[in-house]
mmCIF file of C-alpha atoms and ligand atoms in Angstrom:
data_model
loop_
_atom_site.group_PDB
_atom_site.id
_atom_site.type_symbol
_atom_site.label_atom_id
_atom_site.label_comp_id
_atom_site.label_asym_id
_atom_site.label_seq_id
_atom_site.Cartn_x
_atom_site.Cartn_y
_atom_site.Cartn_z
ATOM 1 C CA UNK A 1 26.589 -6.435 20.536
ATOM 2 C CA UNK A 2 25.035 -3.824 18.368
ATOM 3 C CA UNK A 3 21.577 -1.924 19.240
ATOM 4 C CA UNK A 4 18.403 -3.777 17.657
ATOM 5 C CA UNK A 5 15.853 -1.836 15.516
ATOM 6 C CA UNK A 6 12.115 -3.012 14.690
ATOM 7 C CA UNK A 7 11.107 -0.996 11.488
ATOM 8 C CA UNK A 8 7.039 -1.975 11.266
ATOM 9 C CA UNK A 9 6.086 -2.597 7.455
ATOM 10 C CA UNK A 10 9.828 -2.639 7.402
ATOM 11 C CA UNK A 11 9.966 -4.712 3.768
ATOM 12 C CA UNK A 12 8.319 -2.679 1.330
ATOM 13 C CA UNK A 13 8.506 1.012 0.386
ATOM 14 C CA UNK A 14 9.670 3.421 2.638
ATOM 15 C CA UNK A 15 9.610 0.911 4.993
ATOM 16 C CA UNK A 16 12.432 -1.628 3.361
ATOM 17 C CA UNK A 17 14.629 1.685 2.944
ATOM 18 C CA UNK A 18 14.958 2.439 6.421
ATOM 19 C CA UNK A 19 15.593 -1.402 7.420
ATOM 20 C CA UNK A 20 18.660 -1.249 4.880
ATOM 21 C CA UNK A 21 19.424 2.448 6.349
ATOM 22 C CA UNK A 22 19.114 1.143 10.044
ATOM 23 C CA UNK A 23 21.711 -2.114 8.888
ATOM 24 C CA UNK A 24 24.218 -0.019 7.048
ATOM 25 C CA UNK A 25 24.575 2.001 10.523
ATOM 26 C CA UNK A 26 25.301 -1.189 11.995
ATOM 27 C CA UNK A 27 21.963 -2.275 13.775
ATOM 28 C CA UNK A 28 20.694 -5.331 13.655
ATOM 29 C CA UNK A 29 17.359 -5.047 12.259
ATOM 30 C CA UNK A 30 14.083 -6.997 12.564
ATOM 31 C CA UNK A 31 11.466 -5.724 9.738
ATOM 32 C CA UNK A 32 7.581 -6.207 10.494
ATOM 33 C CA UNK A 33 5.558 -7.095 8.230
ATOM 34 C CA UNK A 34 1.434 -7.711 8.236
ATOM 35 C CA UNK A 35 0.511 -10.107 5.378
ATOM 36 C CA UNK A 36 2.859 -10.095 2.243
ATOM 37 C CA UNK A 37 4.801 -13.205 2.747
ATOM 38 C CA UNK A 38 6.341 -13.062 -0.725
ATOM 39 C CA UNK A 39 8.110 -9.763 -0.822
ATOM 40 C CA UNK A 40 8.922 -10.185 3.174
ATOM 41 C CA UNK A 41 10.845 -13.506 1.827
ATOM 42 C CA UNK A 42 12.763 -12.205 -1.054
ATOM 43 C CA UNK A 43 13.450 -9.139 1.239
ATOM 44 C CA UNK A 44 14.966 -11.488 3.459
ATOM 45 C CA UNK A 45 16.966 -13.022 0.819
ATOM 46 C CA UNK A 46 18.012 -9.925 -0.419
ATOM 47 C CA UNK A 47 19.310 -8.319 2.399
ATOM 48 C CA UNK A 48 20.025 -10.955 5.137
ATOM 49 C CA UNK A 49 17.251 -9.126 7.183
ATOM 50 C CA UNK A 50 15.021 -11.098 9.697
ATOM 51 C CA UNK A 51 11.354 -10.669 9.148
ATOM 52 C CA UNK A 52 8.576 -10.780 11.959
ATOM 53 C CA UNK A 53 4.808 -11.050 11.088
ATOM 54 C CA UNK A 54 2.051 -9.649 13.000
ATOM 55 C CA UNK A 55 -0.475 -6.520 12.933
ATOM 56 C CA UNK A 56 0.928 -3.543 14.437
ATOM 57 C CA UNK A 57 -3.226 -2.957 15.267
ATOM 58 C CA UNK A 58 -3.585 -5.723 17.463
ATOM 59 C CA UNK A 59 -2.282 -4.880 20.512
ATOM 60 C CA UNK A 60 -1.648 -8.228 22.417
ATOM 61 C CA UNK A 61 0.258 -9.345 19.093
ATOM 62 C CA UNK A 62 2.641 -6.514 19.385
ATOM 63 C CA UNK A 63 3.471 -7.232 22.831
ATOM 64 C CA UNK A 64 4.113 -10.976 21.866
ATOM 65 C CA UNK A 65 6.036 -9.942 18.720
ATOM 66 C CA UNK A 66 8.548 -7.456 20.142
ATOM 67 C CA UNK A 67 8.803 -10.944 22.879
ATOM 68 C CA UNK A 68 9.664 -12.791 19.746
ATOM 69 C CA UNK A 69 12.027 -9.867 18.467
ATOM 70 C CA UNK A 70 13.866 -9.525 21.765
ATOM 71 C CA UNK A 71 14.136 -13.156 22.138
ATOM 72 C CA UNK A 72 15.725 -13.813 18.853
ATOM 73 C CA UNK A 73 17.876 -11.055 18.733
ATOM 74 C CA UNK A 74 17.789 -9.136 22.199
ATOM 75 C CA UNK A 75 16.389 -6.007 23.538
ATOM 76 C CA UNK A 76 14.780 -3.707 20.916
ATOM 77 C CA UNK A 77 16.328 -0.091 21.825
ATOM 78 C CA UNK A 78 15.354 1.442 18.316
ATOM 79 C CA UNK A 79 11.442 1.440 16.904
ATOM 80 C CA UNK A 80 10.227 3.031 13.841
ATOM 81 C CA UNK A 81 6.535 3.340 13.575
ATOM 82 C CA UNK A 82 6.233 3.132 10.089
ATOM 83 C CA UNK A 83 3.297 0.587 9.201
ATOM 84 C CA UNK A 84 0.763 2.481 7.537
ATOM 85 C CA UNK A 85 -2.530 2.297 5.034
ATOM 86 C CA UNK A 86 -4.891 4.319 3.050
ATOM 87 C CA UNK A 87 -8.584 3.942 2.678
ATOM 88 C CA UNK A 88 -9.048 7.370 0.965
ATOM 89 C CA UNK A 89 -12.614 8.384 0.277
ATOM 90 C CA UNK A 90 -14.813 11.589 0.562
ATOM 91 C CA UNK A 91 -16.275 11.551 3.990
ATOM 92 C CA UNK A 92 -19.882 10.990 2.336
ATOM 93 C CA UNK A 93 -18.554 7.496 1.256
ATOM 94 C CA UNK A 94 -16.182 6.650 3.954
ATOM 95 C CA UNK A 95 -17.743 4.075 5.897
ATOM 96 C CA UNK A 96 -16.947 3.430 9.268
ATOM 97 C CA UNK A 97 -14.386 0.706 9.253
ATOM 98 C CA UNK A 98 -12.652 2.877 6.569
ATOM 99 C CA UNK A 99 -11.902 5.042 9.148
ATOM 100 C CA UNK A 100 -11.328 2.560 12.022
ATOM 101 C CA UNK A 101 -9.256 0.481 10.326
ATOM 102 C CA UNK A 102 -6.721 3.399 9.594
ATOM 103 C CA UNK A 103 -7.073 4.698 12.759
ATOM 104 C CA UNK A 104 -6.494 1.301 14.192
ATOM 105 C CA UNK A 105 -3.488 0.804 11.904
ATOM 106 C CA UNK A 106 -2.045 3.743 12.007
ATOM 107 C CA UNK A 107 -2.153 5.560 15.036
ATOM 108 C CA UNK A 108 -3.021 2.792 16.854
ATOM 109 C CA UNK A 109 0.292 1.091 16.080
ATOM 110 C CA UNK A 110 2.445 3.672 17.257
ATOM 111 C CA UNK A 111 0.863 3.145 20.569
ATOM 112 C CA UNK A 112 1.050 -0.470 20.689
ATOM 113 C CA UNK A 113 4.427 -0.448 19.712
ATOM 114 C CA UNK A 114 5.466 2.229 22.029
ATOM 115 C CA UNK A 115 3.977 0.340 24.925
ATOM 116 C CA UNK A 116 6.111 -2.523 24.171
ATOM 117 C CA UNK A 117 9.500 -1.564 24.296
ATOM 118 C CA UNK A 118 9.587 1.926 26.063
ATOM 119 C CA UNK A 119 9.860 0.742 29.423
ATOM 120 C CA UNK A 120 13.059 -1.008 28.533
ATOM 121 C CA UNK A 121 14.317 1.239 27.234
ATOM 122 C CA UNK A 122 13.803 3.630 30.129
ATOM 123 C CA UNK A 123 15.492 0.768 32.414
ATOM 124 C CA UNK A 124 18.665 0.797 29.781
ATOM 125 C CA UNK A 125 18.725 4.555 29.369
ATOM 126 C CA UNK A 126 18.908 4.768 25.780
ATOM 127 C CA UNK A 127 15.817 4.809 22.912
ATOM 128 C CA UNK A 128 15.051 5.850 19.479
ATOM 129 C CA UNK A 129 11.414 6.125 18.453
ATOM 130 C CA UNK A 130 10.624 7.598 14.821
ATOM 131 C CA UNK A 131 7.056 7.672 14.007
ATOM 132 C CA UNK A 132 6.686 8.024 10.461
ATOM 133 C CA UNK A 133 3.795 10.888 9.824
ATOM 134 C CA UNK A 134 3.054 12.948 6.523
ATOM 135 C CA UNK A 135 2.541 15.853 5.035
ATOM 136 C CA UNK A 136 -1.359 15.178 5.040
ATOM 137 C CA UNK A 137 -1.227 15.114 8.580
ATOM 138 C CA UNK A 138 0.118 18.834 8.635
ATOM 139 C CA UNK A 139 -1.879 20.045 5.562
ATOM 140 C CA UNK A 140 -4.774 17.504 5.338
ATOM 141 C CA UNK A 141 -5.786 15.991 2.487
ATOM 142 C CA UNK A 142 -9.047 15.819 0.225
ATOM 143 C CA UNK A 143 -10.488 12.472 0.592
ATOM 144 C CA UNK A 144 -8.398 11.902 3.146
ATOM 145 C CA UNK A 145 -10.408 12.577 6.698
ATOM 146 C CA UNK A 146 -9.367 9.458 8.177
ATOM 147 C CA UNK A 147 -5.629 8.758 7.314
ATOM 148 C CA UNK A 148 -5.090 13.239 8.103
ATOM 149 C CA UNK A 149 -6.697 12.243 11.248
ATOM 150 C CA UNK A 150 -4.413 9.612 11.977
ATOM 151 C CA UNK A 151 -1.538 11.105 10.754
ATOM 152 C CA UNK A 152 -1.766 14.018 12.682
ATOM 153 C CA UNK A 153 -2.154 12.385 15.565
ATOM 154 C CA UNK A 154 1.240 10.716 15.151
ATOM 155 C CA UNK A 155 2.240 14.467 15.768
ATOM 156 C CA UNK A 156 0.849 14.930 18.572
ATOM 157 C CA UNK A 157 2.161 11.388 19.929
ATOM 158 C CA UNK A 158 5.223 12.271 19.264
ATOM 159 C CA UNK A 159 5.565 15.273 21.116
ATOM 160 C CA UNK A 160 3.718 14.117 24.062
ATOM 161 C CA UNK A 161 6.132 10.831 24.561
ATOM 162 C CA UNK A 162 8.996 13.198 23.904
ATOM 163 C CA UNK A 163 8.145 13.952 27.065
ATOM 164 C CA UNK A 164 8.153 11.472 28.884
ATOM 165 C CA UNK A 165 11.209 9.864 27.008
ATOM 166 C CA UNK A 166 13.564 13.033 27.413
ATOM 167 C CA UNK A 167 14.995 12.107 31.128
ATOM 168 C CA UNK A 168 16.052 8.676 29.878
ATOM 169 C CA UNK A 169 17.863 9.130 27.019
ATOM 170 C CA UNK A 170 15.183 8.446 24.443
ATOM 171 C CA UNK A 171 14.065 10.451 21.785
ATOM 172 C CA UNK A 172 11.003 10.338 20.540
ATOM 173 C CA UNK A 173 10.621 12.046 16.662
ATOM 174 C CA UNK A 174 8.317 12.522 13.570
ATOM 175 C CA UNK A 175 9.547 12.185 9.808
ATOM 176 C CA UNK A 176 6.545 13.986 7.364
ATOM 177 C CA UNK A 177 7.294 12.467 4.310
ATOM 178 C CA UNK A 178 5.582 14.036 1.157
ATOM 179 C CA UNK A 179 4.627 12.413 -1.721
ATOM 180 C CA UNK A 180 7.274 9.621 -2.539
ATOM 181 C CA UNK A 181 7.447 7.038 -4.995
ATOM 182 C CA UNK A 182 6.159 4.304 -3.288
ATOM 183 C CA UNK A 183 3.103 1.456 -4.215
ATOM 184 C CA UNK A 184 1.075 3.618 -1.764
ATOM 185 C CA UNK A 185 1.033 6.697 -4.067
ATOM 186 C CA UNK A 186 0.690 4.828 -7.241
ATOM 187 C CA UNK A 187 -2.946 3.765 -6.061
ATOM 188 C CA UNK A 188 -3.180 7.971 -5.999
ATOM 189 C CA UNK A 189 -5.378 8.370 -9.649
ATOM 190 C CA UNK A 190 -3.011 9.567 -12.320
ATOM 191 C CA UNK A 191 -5.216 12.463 -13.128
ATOM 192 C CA UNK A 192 -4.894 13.169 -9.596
ATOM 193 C CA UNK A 193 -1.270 12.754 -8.666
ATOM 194 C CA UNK A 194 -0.693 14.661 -11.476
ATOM 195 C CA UNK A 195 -2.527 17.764 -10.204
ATOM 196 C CA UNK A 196 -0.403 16.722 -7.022
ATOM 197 C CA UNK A 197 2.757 16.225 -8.524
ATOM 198 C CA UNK A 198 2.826 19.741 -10.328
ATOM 199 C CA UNK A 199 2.399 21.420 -6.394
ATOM 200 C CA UNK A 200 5.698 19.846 -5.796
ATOM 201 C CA UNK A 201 8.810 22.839 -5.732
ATOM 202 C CA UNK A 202 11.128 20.365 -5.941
ATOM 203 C CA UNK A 203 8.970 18.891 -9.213
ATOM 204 C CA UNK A 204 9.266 15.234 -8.718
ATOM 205 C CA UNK A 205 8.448 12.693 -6.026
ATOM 206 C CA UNK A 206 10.434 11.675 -3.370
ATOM 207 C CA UNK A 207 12.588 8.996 -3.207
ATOM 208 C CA UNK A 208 12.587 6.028 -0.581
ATOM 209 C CA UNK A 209 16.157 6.509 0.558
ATOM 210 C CA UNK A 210 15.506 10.604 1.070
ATOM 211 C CA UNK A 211 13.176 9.430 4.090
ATOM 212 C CA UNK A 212 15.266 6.771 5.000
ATOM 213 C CA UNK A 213 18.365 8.995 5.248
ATOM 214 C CA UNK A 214 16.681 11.073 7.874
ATOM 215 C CA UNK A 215 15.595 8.409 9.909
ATOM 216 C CA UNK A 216 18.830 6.953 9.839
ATOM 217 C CA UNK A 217 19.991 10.395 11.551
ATOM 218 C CA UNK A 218 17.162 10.880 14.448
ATOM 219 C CA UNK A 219 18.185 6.846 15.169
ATOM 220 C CA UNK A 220 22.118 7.792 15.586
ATOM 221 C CA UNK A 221 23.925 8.545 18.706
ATOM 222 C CA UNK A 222 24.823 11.979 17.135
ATOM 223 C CA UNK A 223 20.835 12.406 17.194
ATOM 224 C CA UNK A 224 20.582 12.296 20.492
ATOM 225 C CA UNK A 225 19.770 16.226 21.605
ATOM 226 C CA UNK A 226 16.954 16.137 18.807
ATOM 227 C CA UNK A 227 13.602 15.229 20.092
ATOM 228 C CA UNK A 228 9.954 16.416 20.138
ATOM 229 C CA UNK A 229 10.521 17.526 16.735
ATOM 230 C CA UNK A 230 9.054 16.827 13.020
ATOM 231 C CA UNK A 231 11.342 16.659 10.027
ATOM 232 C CA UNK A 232 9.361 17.462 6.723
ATOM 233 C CA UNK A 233 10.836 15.681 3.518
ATOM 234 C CA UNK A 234 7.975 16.732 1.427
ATOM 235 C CA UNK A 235 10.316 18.531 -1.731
ATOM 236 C CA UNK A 236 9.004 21.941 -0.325
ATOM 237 C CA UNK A 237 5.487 21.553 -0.910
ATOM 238 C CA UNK A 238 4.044 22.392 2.349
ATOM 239 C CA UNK A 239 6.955 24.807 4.436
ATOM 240 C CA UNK A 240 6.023 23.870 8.079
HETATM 241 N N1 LIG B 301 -10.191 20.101 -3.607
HETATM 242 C C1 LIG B 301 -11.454 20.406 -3.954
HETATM 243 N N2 LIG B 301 -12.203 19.625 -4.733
HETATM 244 C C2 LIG B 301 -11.671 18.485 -5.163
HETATM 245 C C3 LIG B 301 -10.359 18.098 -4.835
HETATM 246 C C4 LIG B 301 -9.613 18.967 -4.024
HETATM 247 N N3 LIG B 301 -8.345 18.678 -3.675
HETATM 248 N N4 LIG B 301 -10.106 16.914 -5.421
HETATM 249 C C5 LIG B 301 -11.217 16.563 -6.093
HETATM 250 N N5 LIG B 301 -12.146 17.510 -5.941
HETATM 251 C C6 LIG B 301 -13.488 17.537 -6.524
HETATM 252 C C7 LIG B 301 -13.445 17.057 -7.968
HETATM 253 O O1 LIG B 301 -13.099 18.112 -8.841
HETATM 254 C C8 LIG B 301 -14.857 16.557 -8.166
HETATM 255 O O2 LIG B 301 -15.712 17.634 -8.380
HETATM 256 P P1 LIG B 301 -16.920 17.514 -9.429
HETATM 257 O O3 LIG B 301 -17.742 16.347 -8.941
HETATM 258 O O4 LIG B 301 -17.573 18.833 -9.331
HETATM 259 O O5 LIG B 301 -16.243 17.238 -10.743
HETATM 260 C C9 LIG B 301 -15.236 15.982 -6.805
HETATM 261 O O6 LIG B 301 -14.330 16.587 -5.868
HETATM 262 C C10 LIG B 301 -15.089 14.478 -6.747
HETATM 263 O O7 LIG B 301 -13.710 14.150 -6.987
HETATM 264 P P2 LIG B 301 -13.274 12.702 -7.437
HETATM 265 O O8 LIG B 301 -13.855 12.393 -8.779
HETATM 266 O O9 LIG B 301 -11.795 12.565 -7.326
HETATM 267 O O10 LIG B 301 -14.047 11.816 -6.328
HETATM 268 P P3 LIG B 301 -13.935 10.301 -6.109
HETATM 269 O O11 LIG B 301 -14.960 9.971 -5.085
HETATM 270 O O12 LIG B 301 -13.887 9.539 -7.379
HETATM 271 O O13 LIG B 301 -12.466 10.140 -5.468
HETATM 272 C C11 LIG B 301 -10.725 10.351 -3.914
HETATM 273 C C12 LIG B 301 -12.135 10.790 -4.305
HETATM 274 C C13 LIG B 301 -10.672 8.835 -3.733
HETATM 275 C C14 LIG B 301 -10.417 11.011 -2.588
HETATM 276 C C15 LIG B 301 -9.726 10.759 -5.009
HETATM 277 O O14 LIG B 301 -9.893 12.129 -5.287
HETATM 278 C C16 LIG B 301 -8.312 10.512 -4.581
HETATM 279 O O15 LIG B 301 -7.832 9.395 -4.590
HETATM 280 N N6 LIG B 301 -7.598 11.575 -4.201
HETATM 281 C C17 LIG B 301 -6.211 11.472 -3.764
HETATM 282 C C18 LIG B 301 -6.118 11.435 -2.275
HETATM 283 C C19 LIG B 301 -4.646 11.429 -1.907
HETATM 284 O O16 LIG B 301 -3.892 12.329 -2.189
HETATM 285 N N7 LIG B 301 -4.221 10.371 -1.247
HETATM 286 C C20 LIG B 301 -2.854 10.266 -0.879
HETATM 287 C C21 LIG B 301 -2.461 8.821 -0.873
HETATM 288 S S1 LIG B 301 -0.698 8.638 -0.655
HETATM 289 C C22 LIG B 301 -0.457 9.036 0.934
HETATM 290 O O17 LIG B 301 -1.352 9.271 1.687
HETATM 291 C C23 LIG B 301 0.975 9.064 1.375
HETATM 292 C C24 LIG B 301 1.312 10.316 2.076
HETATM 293 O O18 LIG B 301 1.473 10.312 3.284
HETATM 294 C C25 LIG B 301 1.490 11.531 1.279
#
């Protein structure tokens, strides 16, 4: 029976990449999703993928959700933390639940997620967490105090749960992506992106399938001495 993967926000964007990375490595993949029925039904279609639904910032609905995962399609050994949102705004008019809700979201997510499948994976001696952080977490970000925040905390998650996953055969890892072409950066202002865009070495955006790739790797058996680390697929625009 093959390994089963949740990838949260798993049918959009970055997101829907790694689901089809995770399935062409021969997982069986359940993709998360929080509200956009449509896309998570075509996705389906498309690619023969099972969608779940629920908020990765609730925590009592991501305990019930993995439940649903595991029952449907057995234990989850492979999570990638990849749900994620903006609320960008200068801190003068960022309210409150701008920040909270990213924070929630975000960071909290990774937690909630973590707490719901890392203890069997420690009983079957094998795991795969990614956590899917960003260059704005390593750099910061104008506009950007609350989803930096978050973001860099991811890193620091990471790293901590590396920890505690090392002895059991679960890895625990950070991807940074840059700026890639996703809906998320097209809500960037083109005057903006622009000035963004020309700070890129590599002198495009990323792609998708370049974060997905790497993922794919840090969720493979041959992955399985790498851990505690961050991978930065960011086209050279911040060298950390
Ligand atoms: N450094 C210093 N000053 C800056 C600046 C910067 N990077 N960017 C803008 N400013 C200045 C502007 O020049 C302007 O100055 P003046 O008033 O003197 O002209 C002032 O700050 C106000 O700028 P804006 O007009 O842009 O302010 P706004 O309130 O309309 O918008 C904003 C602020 C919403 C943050 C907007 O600038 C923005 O959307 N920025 C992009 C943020 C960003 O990169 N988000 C990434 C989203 S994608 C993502 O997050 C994925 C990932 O992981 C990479």
């Amino acid at each position: 029976m093959s390994r089963v993967a949740i990838v949260t926000g798993g049918t959009r964007g970055i997101g829907e990449a790694i689901s089809l990375a995770l399935k062409e490595l021969g997982y069986t993949v359940a993709a998360n999703y929080a509200g956009n029925e449509e896309k998570a039904k075509a996705f389906t279609e498309k690619t023969g993928i099972a969608t779940f639904k629920w908020d990765v910032g609730d925590h009592q609905a991501c305990l019930d959700g993995v439940a649903k995962v595991t029952e449907a399609l057995g234990p989850v050994d492979i999570v990638v933390n990849n749900a994620g949102i903006t609320r960008d705004g200068v801190l003068a008019k960022m309210s409150f639940d701008d920040w909270n809700e990213v924070m929630r979201i975000n960071l909290g997510g990774c937690f909630n997620m973590a707490k719901a499948t890392f203890g069997g994976m420690r009983e079957r001696g094998w795991g795969r967490i990614v956590n899917i952080g960003s260059i704005n977490g390593q750099a910061g970000q104008y506009g950007q105090v609350n989803y930096a925040a978050a973001k860099s905390g991811i890193h620091g998650f990471t790293k901590a749960l590396a920890q505690e996953g090392a002895r059991s055969g679960i890895t625990v890892n950070a991807i940074a992506p840059g700026y890639i072409d996703t809906d998320m950066v097209a809500a960037v202002p083109p005057a903006v992106l622009e000035k963004i865009v020309a700070k890129i070495p590599v002198g495009r955006l990323g792609q998708a399938h370049e974060i997905a790739r790497g993922v794919a790797f840090l969720c493979s058996e041959d992955g399985g001495f790498v851990t505690g680390s961050t991978l930065s697929i960011n086209g050279g625009q911040h060298m950390y």
